[in-house]
Short mmCIF file of C-alpha atoms and ligand atoms in Angstrom, two decimals:
data_model
loop_
_atom_site.label_atom_id
_atom_site.label_comp_id
_atom_site.label_asym_id
_atom_site.label_seq_id
_atom_site.Cartn_x
_atom_site.Cartn_y
_atom_site.Cartn_z
CA UNK T 1 7.34 -2.93 4.75
CA UNK T 2 4.59 -5.44 5.25
CA UNK T 3 1.61 -4.24 7.25
CA UNK T 4 -1.41 -6.05 8.59
CA UNK T 5 -4.58 -5.13 6.78
CA UNK T 6 -8.01 -5.29 8.29
CA UNK T 7 -11.21 -6.67 6.83
CA UNK T 8 -14.44 -4.86 7.71
CA UNK T 9 -18.13 -5.75 7.60
CA UNK T 10 -20.65 -3.96 5.35
CA UNK T 11 -22.20 -2.34 8.45
CA UNK T 12 -18.81 -1.00 9.58
CA UNK T 13 -18.13 0.38 6.11
CA UNK T 14 -21.52 2.09 5.91
CA UNK T 15 -20.85 3.78 9.25
CA UNK T 16 -17.30 4.80 8.30
CA UNK T 17 -18.41 6.23 4.96
CA UNK T 18 -21.20 8.28 6.51
CA UNK T 19 -18.78 9.66 9.10
CA UNK T 20 -16.43 10.56 6.25
CA UNK T 21 -19.12 12.57 4.45
CA UNK T 22 -18.97 10.08 1.55
CA UNK T 23 -15.50 11.36 0.68
CA UNK T 24 -12.82 8.65 0.46
CA UNK T 25 -10.16 11.22 1.49
CA UNK T 26 -11.89 11.51 4.87
CA UNK T 27 -11.92 7.77 5.66
CA UNK T 28 -9.58 6.51 8.35
CA UNK T 29 -6.93 4.30 6.80
CA UNK T 30 -7.64 1.57 9.37
CA UNK T 31 -11.14 1.22 7.85
CA UNK T 32 -9.67 0.51 4.41
CA UNK T 33 -8.91 -3.00 3.13
CA UNK T 34 -7.10 -2.30 -0.16
CA UNK T 35 -5.95 1.30 -0.48
CA UNK T 36 -5.99 2.56 -4.07
CA UNK T 37 -6.53 6.21 -3.14
CA UNK T 38 -3.16 7.19 -4.54
CA UNK T 39 0.31 6.03 -5.52
CA UNK T 40 1.71 9.10 -3.73
CA UNK T 41 3.89 8.31 -0.72
CA UNK T 42 2.24 4.90 -0.41
CA UNK T 43 4.85 2.81 -2.22
CA UNK T 44 7.14 0.22 -0.64
CA UNK T 45 10.71 1.46 -0.39
CA UNK T 46 13.51 -0.93 -1.36
CA UNK T 47 16.18 -2.45 0.91
CA UNK T 48 18.65 0.11 -0.52
CA UNK T 49 16.32 2.98 0.31
CA UNK T 50 15.80 1.76 3.86
CA UNK T 51 19.55 1.46 4.32
CA UNK T 52 19.87 5.00 2.99
CA UNK T 53 17.50 6.16 5.73
CA UNK T 54 20.15 5.10 8.25
CA UNK T 55 22.68 7.37 6.59
CA UNK T 56 20.82 10.61 7.19
CA UNK T 57 23.13 13.56 7.76
CA UNK T 58 20.81 15.78 9.78
CA UNK T 59 23.04 18.85 9.84
CA UNK T 60 20.93 21.99 9.42
CA UNK T 61 23.08 23.18 6.52
CA UNK T 62 25.07 21.39 3.82
CA UNK T 63 23.90 17.83 4.51
CA UNK T 64 25.83 15.27 2.48
CA UNK T 65 22.50 13.71 1.46
CA UNK T 66 21.64 16.98 -0.32
CA UNK T 67 24.83 16.76 -2.39
CA UNK T 68 24.08 13.14 -3.22
CA UNK T 69 20.57 14.07 -4.35
CA UNK T 70 21.93 16.96 -6.41
CA UNK T 71 24.42 14.64 -8.13
CA UNK T 72 21.73 12.07 -8.97
CA UNK T 73 19.45 14.76 -10.43
CA UNK T 74 22.29 16.15 -12.53
CA UNK T 75 23.26 12.68 -13.77
CA UNK T 76 19.81 11.18 -14.41
CA UNK T 77 17.84 14.22 -15.57
CA UNK T 78 20.63 16.56 -16.66
CA UNK T 79 19.34 19.66 -14.86
CA UNK T 80 22.00 21.92 -13.39
CA UNK T 81 20.45 23.30 -10.23
CA UNK T 82 18.37 21.71 -7.48
CA UNK T 83 15.91 23.34 -5.09
CA UNK T 84 14.61 20.67 -2.66
CA UNK T 85 11.02 20.94 -1.38
CA UNK T 86 8.83 18.98 1.01
CA UNK T 87 6.77 17.59 -1.92
CA UNK T 88 5.63 18.45 -5.44
CA UNK T 89 3.29 21.31 -4.60
CA UNK T 90 6.06 23.11 -2.68
CA UNK T 91 8.02 23.19 -5.94
CA UNK T 92 4.92 24.29 -7.88
CA UNK T 93 4.39 27.19 -5.50
CA UNK T 94 7.94 28.45 -5.93
CA UNK T 95 7.99 27.97 -9.71
CA UNK T 96 4.66 29.77 -10.12
CA UNK T 97 5.69 32.65 -7.86
CA UNK T 98 8.97 33.31 -9.64
CA UNK T 99 7.79 32.87 -13.23
CA UNK T 100 4.14 33.93 -13.47
CA UNK T 101 2.95 37.56 -13.44
CA UNK T 102 -0.65 38.72 -13.04
CA UNK T 103 -2.48 38.34 -16.35
CA UNK T 104 -0.12 35.68 -17.75
CA UNK T 105 -1.32 32.61 -19.64
CA UNK T 106 0.07 29.18 -18.73
CA UNK T 107 -0.72 26.50 -21.32
CA UNK T 108 -0.47 22.87 -20.26
CA UNK T 109 -1.38 19.32 -21.33
CA UNK T 110 -4.46 19.06 -19.11
CA UNK T 111 -4.75 20.60 -15.68
CA UNK T 112 -3.53 19.05 -12.49
CA UNK T 113 -5.27 20.16 -9.29
CA UNK T 114 -2.36 21.56 -7.25
CA UNK T 115 -0.41 22.76 -10.31
CA UNK T 116 -3.29 24.84 -11.69
CA UNK T 117 -4.15 26.27 -8.29
CA UNK T 118 -0.60 27.56 -7.79
CA UNK T 119 -0.64 29.07 -11.28
CA UNK T 120 -3.92 30.81 -10.48
CA UNK T 121 -2.77 32.00 -7.05
CA UNK T 122 0.24 33.58 -8.79
CA UNK T 123 -2.15 35.52 -11.06
CA UNK T 124 -1.97 33.31 -14.14
CA UNK T 125 -4.64 31.59 -16.19
CA UNK T 126 -4.19 27.95 -17.11
CA UNK T 127 -5.22 27.00 -20.66
CA UNK T 128 -5.60 23.36 -21.67
CA UNK T 129 -3.70 22.61 -24.90
CA UNK T 130 -3.78 18.81 -24.82
CA UNK T 131 -5.05 16.98 -27.92
CA UNK T 132 -8.85 16.49 -28.04
CA UNK T 133 -8.45 12.69 -27.89
CA UNK T 134 -7.31 13.03 -24.27
CA UNK T 135 -10.82 14.10 -23.25
CA UNK T 136 -12.40 11.01 -24.84
CA UNK T 137 -12.13 7.92 -22.62
CA UNK T 138 -12.72 5.59 -25.60
CA UNK T 139 -9.99 6.97 -27.90
CA UNK T 140 -7.08 4.54 -28.23
CA UNK T 141 -4.52 7.19 -29.24
CA UNK T 142 -1.16 5.86 -27.96
CA UNK T 143 0.00 9.30 -26.77
CA UNK T 144 -3.01 11.04 -25.29
CA UNK T 145 -0.66 13.31 -23.34
CA UNK T 146 0.44 15.01 -26.60
CA UNK T 147 0.03 18.73 -27.01
CA UNK T 148 -2.03 20.21 -29.86
CA UNK T 149 0.53 22.55 -31.39
CA UNK T 150 -2.23 24.42 -33.23
CA UNK T 151 -3.78 25.36 -29.87
CA UNK T 152 -0.39 26.65 -28.66
CA UNK T 153 0.13 28.67 -31.86
CA UNK T 154 -3.26 30.33 -31.52
CA UNK T 155 -2.52 31.25 -27.90
CA UNK T 156 0.78 32.82 -28.94
CA UNK T 157 -0.98 34.72 -31.73
CA UNK T 158 -3.78 35.89 -29.44
CA UNK T 159 -1.78 36.92 -26.36
CA UNK T 160 1.77 37.36 -27.67
CA UNK T 161 4.76 35.32 -26.40
CA UNK T 162 5.56 37.78 -23.59
CA UNK T 163 2.31 36.82 -21.83
CA UNK T 164 3.30 33.13 -21.82
CA UNK T 165 6.10 32.58 -19.27
CA UNK T 166 6.29 28.86 -19.96
CA UNK T 167 4.37 25.84 -21.17
CA UNK T 168 3.73 23.35 -18.38
CA UNK T 169 4.25 19.87 -19.81
CA UNK T 170 3.26 16.87 -17.72
CA UNK T 171 4.59 13.36 -18.22
CA UNK T 172 2.12 10.48 -17.68
CA UNK T 173 -0.78 12.93 -17.67
CA UNK T 174 -2.61 12.15 -14.45
CA UNK T 175 -6.10 13.56 -15.08
CA UNK T 176 -6.22 12.06 -18.60
CA UNK T 177 -5.83 8.57 -17.12
CA UNK T 178 -2.06 8.24 -16.79
CA UNK T 179 -1.43 8.88 -20.49
CA UNK T 180 2.04 9.57 -21.96
CA UNK T 181 3.37 12.36 -24.17
CA UNK T 182 5.55 11.30 -27.13
CA UNK T 183 9.07 12.56 -27.68
CA UNK T 184 8.15 13.50 -31.26
CA UNK T 185 5.48 15.85 -29.95
CA UNK T 186 7.72 17.29 -27.23
CA UNK T 187 10.49 17.96 -29.77
CA UNK T 188 8.06 19.73 -32.09
CA UNK T 189 6.84 21.81 -29.16
CA UNK T 190 10.45 22.68 -28.31
CA UNK T 191 11.03 23.92 -31.88
CA UNK T 192 7.88 26.06 -31.78
CA UNK T 193 8.49 27.58 -28.34
CA UNK T 194 12.19 28.27 -29.05
CA UNK T 195 11.15 30.46 -31.97
CA UNK T 196 9.15 32.61 -29.56
CA UNK T 197 11.49 32.50 -26.56
CA UNK T 198 8.96 30.57 -24.43
CA UNK T 199 10.26 28.12 -21.83
CA UNK T 200 9.08 24.56 -21.24
CA UNK T 201 8.76 23.49 -17.61
CA UNK T 202 8.14 19.83 -17.01
CA UNK T 203 5.94 18.31 -14.36
CA UNK T 204 8.06 15.18 -14.26
CA UNK T 205 6.09 13.37 -11.61
CA UNK T 206 5.86 9.81 -13.08
CA UNK T 207 8.37 10.51 -15.89
CA UNK T 208 9.69 6.92 -15.71
CA UNK T 209 6.29 5.48 -16.65
CA UNK T 210 6.06 7.92 -19.54
CA UNK T 211 9.53 6.87 -20.74
CA UNK T 212 8.49 3.21 -20.55
CA UNK T 213 5.47 3.89 -22.78
CA UNK T 214 7.74 5.66 -25.28
CA UNK T 215 10.02 2.62 -25.32
CA UNK T 216 7.03 0.34 -25.94
CA UNK T 217 5.10 2.51 -28.41
CA UNK T 218 7.21 5.14 -30.17
CA UNK T 219 9.14 4.32 -33.33
CA UNK T 220 12.92 4.60 -32.88
CA UNK T 221 12.94 4.12 -29.10
CA UNK T 222 12.49 0.32 -28.88
CA UNK T 223 16.16 -0.25 -28.09
CA UNK T 224 16.67 2.70 -25.74
CA UNK T 225 16.57 2.22 -21.99
CA UNK T 226 14.03 3.94 -19.77
CA UNK T 227 16.90 5.96 -18.30
CA UNK T 228 18.08 7.15 -21.72
CA UNK T 229 14.54 8.15 -22.69
CA UNK T 230 14.02 9.99 -19.39
CA UNK T 231 17.14 12.04 -20.13
CA UNK T 232 16.00 12.79 -23.68
CA UNK T 233 12.67 14.10 -22.34
CA UNK T 234 14.39 16.40 -19.83
CA UNK T 235 16.80 17.66 -22.50
CA UNK T 236 13.85 19.25 -24.32
CA UNK T 237 12.95 21.39 -21.32
CA UNK T 238 14.26 24.25 -19.16
CA UNK T 239 13.42 22.85 -15.76
CA UNK T 240 11.01 20.67 -13.84
CA UNK T 241 8.95 20.20 -10.75
CA UNK T 242 8.70 16.76 -9.22
CA UNK T 243 6.78 15.01 -6.52
CA UNK T 244 9.23 12.36 -5.32
CA UNK T 245 6.38 10.43 -3.72
CA UNK T 246 5.48 8.60 -6.94
CA UNK T 247 8.31 7.33 -9.22
CA UNK T 248 10.90 7.46 -6.43
CA UNK T 249 8.74 5.51 -3.96
CA UNK T 250 9.51 7.77 -0.99
CA UNK T 251 6.94 8.75 1.62
CA UNK T 252 7.75 12.45 1.36
CA UNK T 253 9.88 14.74 -0.80
CA UNK T 254 10.07 16.67 -4.03
CA UNK T 255 12.07 19.29 -5.86
CA UNK T 256 12.35 22.03 -8.43
CA UNK T 257 15.19 21.62 -10.91
CA UNK T 258 16.37 24.43 -13.17
CA UNK T 259 18.98 25.17 -15.83
CA UNK T 260 18.98 28.95 -15.64
CA UNK T 261 21.09 30.55 -12.90
CA UNK T 262 18.94 33.66 -12.41
CA UNK T 263 15.70 31.70 -11.88
CA UNK T 264 17.57 29.31 -9.62
CA UNK T 265 18.88 32.15 -7.47
CA UNK T 266 15.36 33.49 -7.04
CA UNK T 267 13.93 30.04 -6.28
CA UNK T 268 16.73 29.25 -3.84
CA UNK T 269 15.91 32.44 -2.00
CA UNK T 270 12.16 31.68 -1.89
CA UNK T 271 12.64 28.16 -0.61
CA UNK T 272 13.94 29.47 2.70
CA UNK T 273 10.65 31.36 3.17
CA UNK T 274 8.25 28.51 2.45
CA UNK T 275 10.07 25.18 2.88
CA UNK T 276 13.37 25.22 4.78
CA UNK T 277 17.02 25.92 4.12
CA UNK T 278 18.09 25.52 0.47
CA UNK T 279 20.00 22.33 1.31
CA UNK T 280 17.00 20.48 2.75
CA UNK T 281 13.82 22.29 1.62
CA UNK T 282 11.49 20.57 4.07
CA UNK T 283 13.03 17.10 3.91
CA UNK T 284 15.11 15.42 6.57
CA UNK T 285 18.58 14.28 5.48
CA UNK T 286 17.38 10.66 5.54
CA UNK T 287 14.46 11.58 3.26
CA UNK T 288 16.86 13.11 0.72
CA UNK T 289 19.00 9.95 0.78
CA UNK T 290 15.98 7.68 0.19
CA UNK T 291 14.85 10.01 -2.61
CA UNK T 292 18.26 9.95 -4.32
CA UNK T 293 18.32 6.14 -4.27
CA UNK T 294 14.65 5.90 -5.31
CA UNK T 295 15.19 8.16 -8.33
CA UNK T 296 18.00 5.89 -9.54
CA UNK T 297 15.85 2.77 -9.04
CA UNK T 298 12.86 4.32 -10.81
CA UNK T 299 14.59 4.29 -14.19
CA UNK T 300 15.32 0.53 -14.23
CA UNK T 301 13.61 -1.16 -17.19
CA UNK T 302 12.62 -4.31 -15.26
CA UNK T 303 11.05 -2.32 -12.45
CA UNK T 304 8.99 -0.30 -14.91
CA UNK T 305 7.89 -3.41 -16.81
CA UNK T 306 6.61 -4.96 -13.56
CA UNK T 307 4.93 -1.74 -12.43
CA UNK T 308 3.10 -0.89 -15.66
CA UNK T 309 2.44 -4.61 -16.21
CA UNK T 310 0.55 -4.89 -12.94
CA UNK T 311 -1.63 -1.92 -13.88
CA UNK T 312 -2.35 -3.57 -17.24
CA UNK T 313 -3.25 -6.85 -15.51
CA UNK T 314 -5.91 -5.09 -13.44
CA UNK T 315 -7.20 -3.12 -16.44
CA UNK T 316 -7.58 -6.25 -18.55
CA UNK T 317 -9.45 -8.02 -15.74
CA UNK T 318 -11.83 -5.09 -15.45
CA UNK T 319 -12.44 -4.98 -19.19
CA UNK T 320 -13.32 -8.68 -19.15
CA UNK T 321 -16.08 -7.83 -16.67
CA UNK T 322 -17.34 -5.10 -19.02
CA UNK T 323 -16.28 -2.21 -16.77
CA UNK T 324 -15.83 0.99 -18.83
CA UNK T 325 -12.27 2.20 -18.32
CA UNK T 326 -10.10 4.86 -19.96
CA UNK T 327 -8.27 3.52 -23.00
CA UNK T 328 -5.40 2.77 -23.45
CA UNK T 329 -4.61 1.46 -19.95
CA UNK T 330 -2.49 4.12 -18.21
CA UNK T 331 0.71 4.06 -16.17
CA UNK T 332 -0.28 4.44 -12.55
CA UNK T 333 -3.82 3.19 -12.27
CA UNK T 334 -7.08 2.23 -13.86
CA UNK T 335 -9.49 5.09 -14.47
CA UNK T 336 -13.14 3.99 -14.57
CA UNK T 337 -15.44 6.19 -16.64
CA UNK T 338 -18.22 7.02 -14.18
CA UNK T 339 -20.39 8.68 -16.84
CA UNK T 340 -20.58 5.36 -18.70
CA UNK T 341 -20.75 3.30 -15.49
CA UNK T 342 -23.67 5.34 -14.06
CA UNK T 343 -25.36 6.80 -17.17
CA UNK T 344 -28.53 7.63 -15.23
CA UNK T 345 -26.73 10.31 -13.13
CA UNK T 346 -26.07 13.87 -14.31
CA UNK T 347 -22.63 15.37 -13.68
CA UNK T 348 -24.15 17.63 -10.99
CA UNK T 349 -25.06 14.46 -9.09
CA UNK T 350 -21.35 13.61 -8.81
CA UNK T 351 -21.21 10.22 -10.55
CA UNK T 352 -17.50 9.63 -9.84
CA UNK T 353 -17.79 10.65 -6.18
CA UNK T 354 -20.79 8.33 -5.89
CA UNK T 355 -19.02 5.44 -7.58
CA UNK T 356 -15.93 5.79 -5.36
CA UNK T 357 -18.24 5.58 -2.32
CA UNK T 358 -20.00 2.49 -3.70
CA UNK T 359 -16.70 0.78 -4.46
CA UNK T 360 -15.65 1.34 -0.84
CA UNK T 361 -18.97 -0.03 0.44
CA UNK T 362 -18.63 -3.24 -1.55
CA UNK T 363 -15.29 -4.53 -0.25
CA UNK T 364 -13.44 -1.76 1.58
CA UNK T 365 -11.43 -0.72 -1.48
CA UNK T 366 -10.54 2.99 -1.42
CA UNK T 367 -10.34 4.87 -4.74
CA UNK T 368 -10.33 8.58 -5.70
CA UNK T 369 -12.77 10.84 -7.55
CA UNK T 370 -11.25 12.55 -10.59
CA UNK T 371 -14.17 14.44 -12.08
CA UNK T 372 -16.21 17.53 -11.35
CA UNK T 373 -15.30 17.62 -7.65
CA UNK T 374 -11.56 17.50 -8.36
CA UNK T 375 -11.94 20.09 -11.13
CA UNK T 376 -13.24 22.65 -8.61
CA UNK T 377 -14.20 26.21 -9.47
CA UNK T 378 -12.77 28.90 -11.74
CA UNK T 379 -11.37 32.03 -10.06
CA UNK T 380 -14.76 33.69 -10.88
CA UNK T 381 -16.59 31.04 -8.84
CA UNK T 382 -18.15 29.04 -11.67
CA UNK T 383 -17.75 25.26 -11.61
CA UNK T 384 -15.41 23.67 -14.12
CA UNK T 385 -17.25 20.89 -15.99
CA UNK T 386 -14.54 18.45 -17.11
CA UNK T 387 -15.44 16.07 -19.95
CA UNK T 388 -13.85 13.22 -18.03
CA UNK T 389 -15.68 12.03 -14.93
CA UNK T 390 -13.43 9.30 -13.57
CA UNK T 391 -12.74 7.11 -10.56
CA UNK T 392 -9.05 6.33 -10.20
CA UNK T 393 -7.95 2.91 -8.94
CA UNK T 394 -4.34 3.88 -8.27
CA UNK T 395 -1.74 1.20 -7.70
CA UNK T 396 1.00 1.90 -5.16
CA UNK T 397 4.33 0.51 -6.37
CA UNK T 398 5.59 -2.83 -5.00
CA UNK T 399 2.74 -3.11 -2.47
CA UNK T 400 -0.09 -5.37 -3.68
CA UNK T 401 -0.08 -8.79 -5.33
CA UNK T 402 -1.85 -10.09 -8.40
CA UNK T 403 -4.39 -11.73 -6.04
CA UNK T 404 -5.34 -8.29 -4.74
CA UNK T 405 -5.93 -7.24 -8.36
CA UNK T 406 -8.44 -10.09 -8.76
CA UNK T 407 -10.29 -9.01 -5.61
CA UNK T 408 -10.46 -5.42 -6.89
CA UNK T 409 -11.82 -6.37 -10.32
CA UNK T 410 -14.41 -8.74 -8.80
CA UNK T 411 -15.59 -6.02 -6.44
CA UNK T 412 -15.95 -3.45 -9.23
CA UNK T 413 -17.91 -6.03 -11.25
CA UNK T 414 -20.33 -6.57 -8.35
CA UNK T 415 -20.98 -2.82 -8.19
CA UNK T 416 -21.54 -2.80 -11.96
CA UNK T 417 -24.20 -5.50 -11.55
CA UNK T 418 -26.24 -3.33 -9.19
CA UNK T 419 -25.53 0.03 -10.80
CA UNK T 420 -29.20 0.78 -11.68
CA UNK T 421 -30.00 1.07 -7.97
CA UNK T 422 -27.24 3.60 -7.24
CA UNK T 423 -28.38 7.14 -6.44
CA UNK T 424 -26.31 10.32 -6.85
CA UNK T 425 -25.12 12.78 -4.21
CA UNK T 426 -25.26 16.42 -3.21
CA UNK T 427 -22.36 18.40 -1.78
CA UNK T 428 -23.10 19.70 1.70
CA UNK T 429 -19.71 21.24 2.56
CA UNK T 430 -17.26 22.81 0.13
CA UNK T 431 -13.87 24.22 1.16
CA UNK T 432 -12.39 27.08 -0.86
CA UNK T 433 -9.24 25.41 -2.20
CA UNK T 434 -8.80 21.89 -3.64
CA UNK T 435 -12.30 20.94 -2.51
CA UNK T 436 -11.96 17.24 -3.35
CA UNK T 437 -9.72 16.70 -0.32
CA UNK T 438 -12.24 17.87 2.30
CA UNK T 439 -15.72 18.26 0.74
CA UNK T 440 -18.63 16.39 2.33
CA UNK T 441 -21.62 14.80 0.62
CA UNK T 442 -25.01 13.23 1.30
CA UNK T 443 -26.82 10.61 -0.76
CA UNK T 444 -29.77 12.05 -2.73
N1 PM9 V 501 -0.56 13.77 -7.07
C1 PM9 V 501 -2.06 11.98 -6.71
O1 PM9 V 501 -2.64 11.24 -5.93
C2 PM9 V 501 -1.30 13.41 -4.74
C3 PM9 V 501 -2.61 13.82 -4.19
S1 PM9 V 501 -3.83 14.53 -5.27
C4 PM9 V 501 -3.36 16.21 -5.32
O2 PM9 V 501 -2.07 11.82 -7.95
C5 PM9 V 501 1.20 15.66 -10.41
C6 PM9 V 501 1.04 15.15 -11.79
C7 PM9 V 501 0.71 14.93 -9.33
C8 PM9 V 501 0.84 15.45 -8.01
C9 PM9 V 501 0.27 14.79 -6.90
C10 PM9 V 501 1.50 16.69 -7.86
C11 PM9 V 501 1.67 17.30 -6.50
C12 PM9 V 501 1.97 17.36 -8.95
N2 PM9 V 501 1.81 16.83 -10.20
O3 PM9 V 501 1.32 15.65 -3.88
O4 PM9 V 501 2.46 17.82 -3.65
O5 PM9 V 501 0.12 13.76 -9.56
O6 PM9 V 501 3.80 15.77 -3.84
O7 PM9 V 501 2.61 16.59 -5.79
C13 PM9 V 501 -1.28 13.09 -6.19
P1 PM9 V 501 2.53 16.44 -4.19
#
């Protein structure tokens, strides 16, 4: 779809930002010029997907679109059983509830906001086992999503394998800057966990981008297609959660996929409590059709080259202006290091939240905080202090042109020029869960 976008004046943006409590999530979309808040549900669907929307079988039970989606998931990812959900976090809730017991440990390659919250609500404790390089925005490690196997081994030694229901492995690790995990690392993890009877559950949101990076960077995969690599990743795991709103370019949808019948039976029963019947799980028939087609399109090599290439174009522009960004350039957006951008602010003054607000003020570009606000609080109430304090410039797929990228980089450069004058913020309202969505701030 093509939509009209509105330009605003600095005075209008100042007013809108104040009304939004200096939180870009609380801005009205009509006050935004270029929307880089997220690549979730904001992508442009293809002609095939739109045609699929016309083929929605909206029967309450047994919709033919469900069976199409199931077939695509079995063919592309190789998982046996499908539990559809309204989006990724619906799948995370069900997975966490059926697999995690109170007191369990859930290791993962860096936290993700909704994923960790569901693990905690189920009584588990998330432990970060990603390699140290992932927490350093300047490290050029090609696979910053890799897991430190030594950290996993010590957890197994300390708690015993029975306390670890599964390792949660993310592809294109979001909070690390859209960084991939290598197949070498995943295969080594598989060997280690198999020895101890521990499962691997994939968060395969953005798996296609991860597969593209493997094709470009990992020895032995140069000649394999994105689709073949995607399958090889899934083959190392026992199941997966997915938000369909990213790779598959749909506005809504997600799923849990499993290989084990017993877990599937439990999940299929839970889905009717929280999402909808097990053959629609919160999606309309037309949504499932668009998702099935979008999943197939997401693993095309040319599509991935264009998608990741556009992100790289923006990243390179920003680097030319001297803007400090996470290295190497990630898969779904550019992550600006707010600690290096605003070195005069302490982390308690919310540098990334502040920078996202300033970026909006300059030209109406909406970005997202990915630092101390997103990290939230531990179950005991203490703040998490993440090493990375980032502002994410996320690129929706097939939406903006290269000219938009130039506008974005120029705007960020203007803010860099006046960074010494930028003051930090204080939080004046903090909701209990996932505070970054609804928190409010005031300028210090
Ligand atoms: N990611 C994003 O903008 C949506 C809003 S922020 C919570 O990056 C991963 C890696 C995600 C993700 C959502 C979900 C949850 C799980 N894993 O938003 O519930 O990036 O479909 O998926 C967002 P849903």
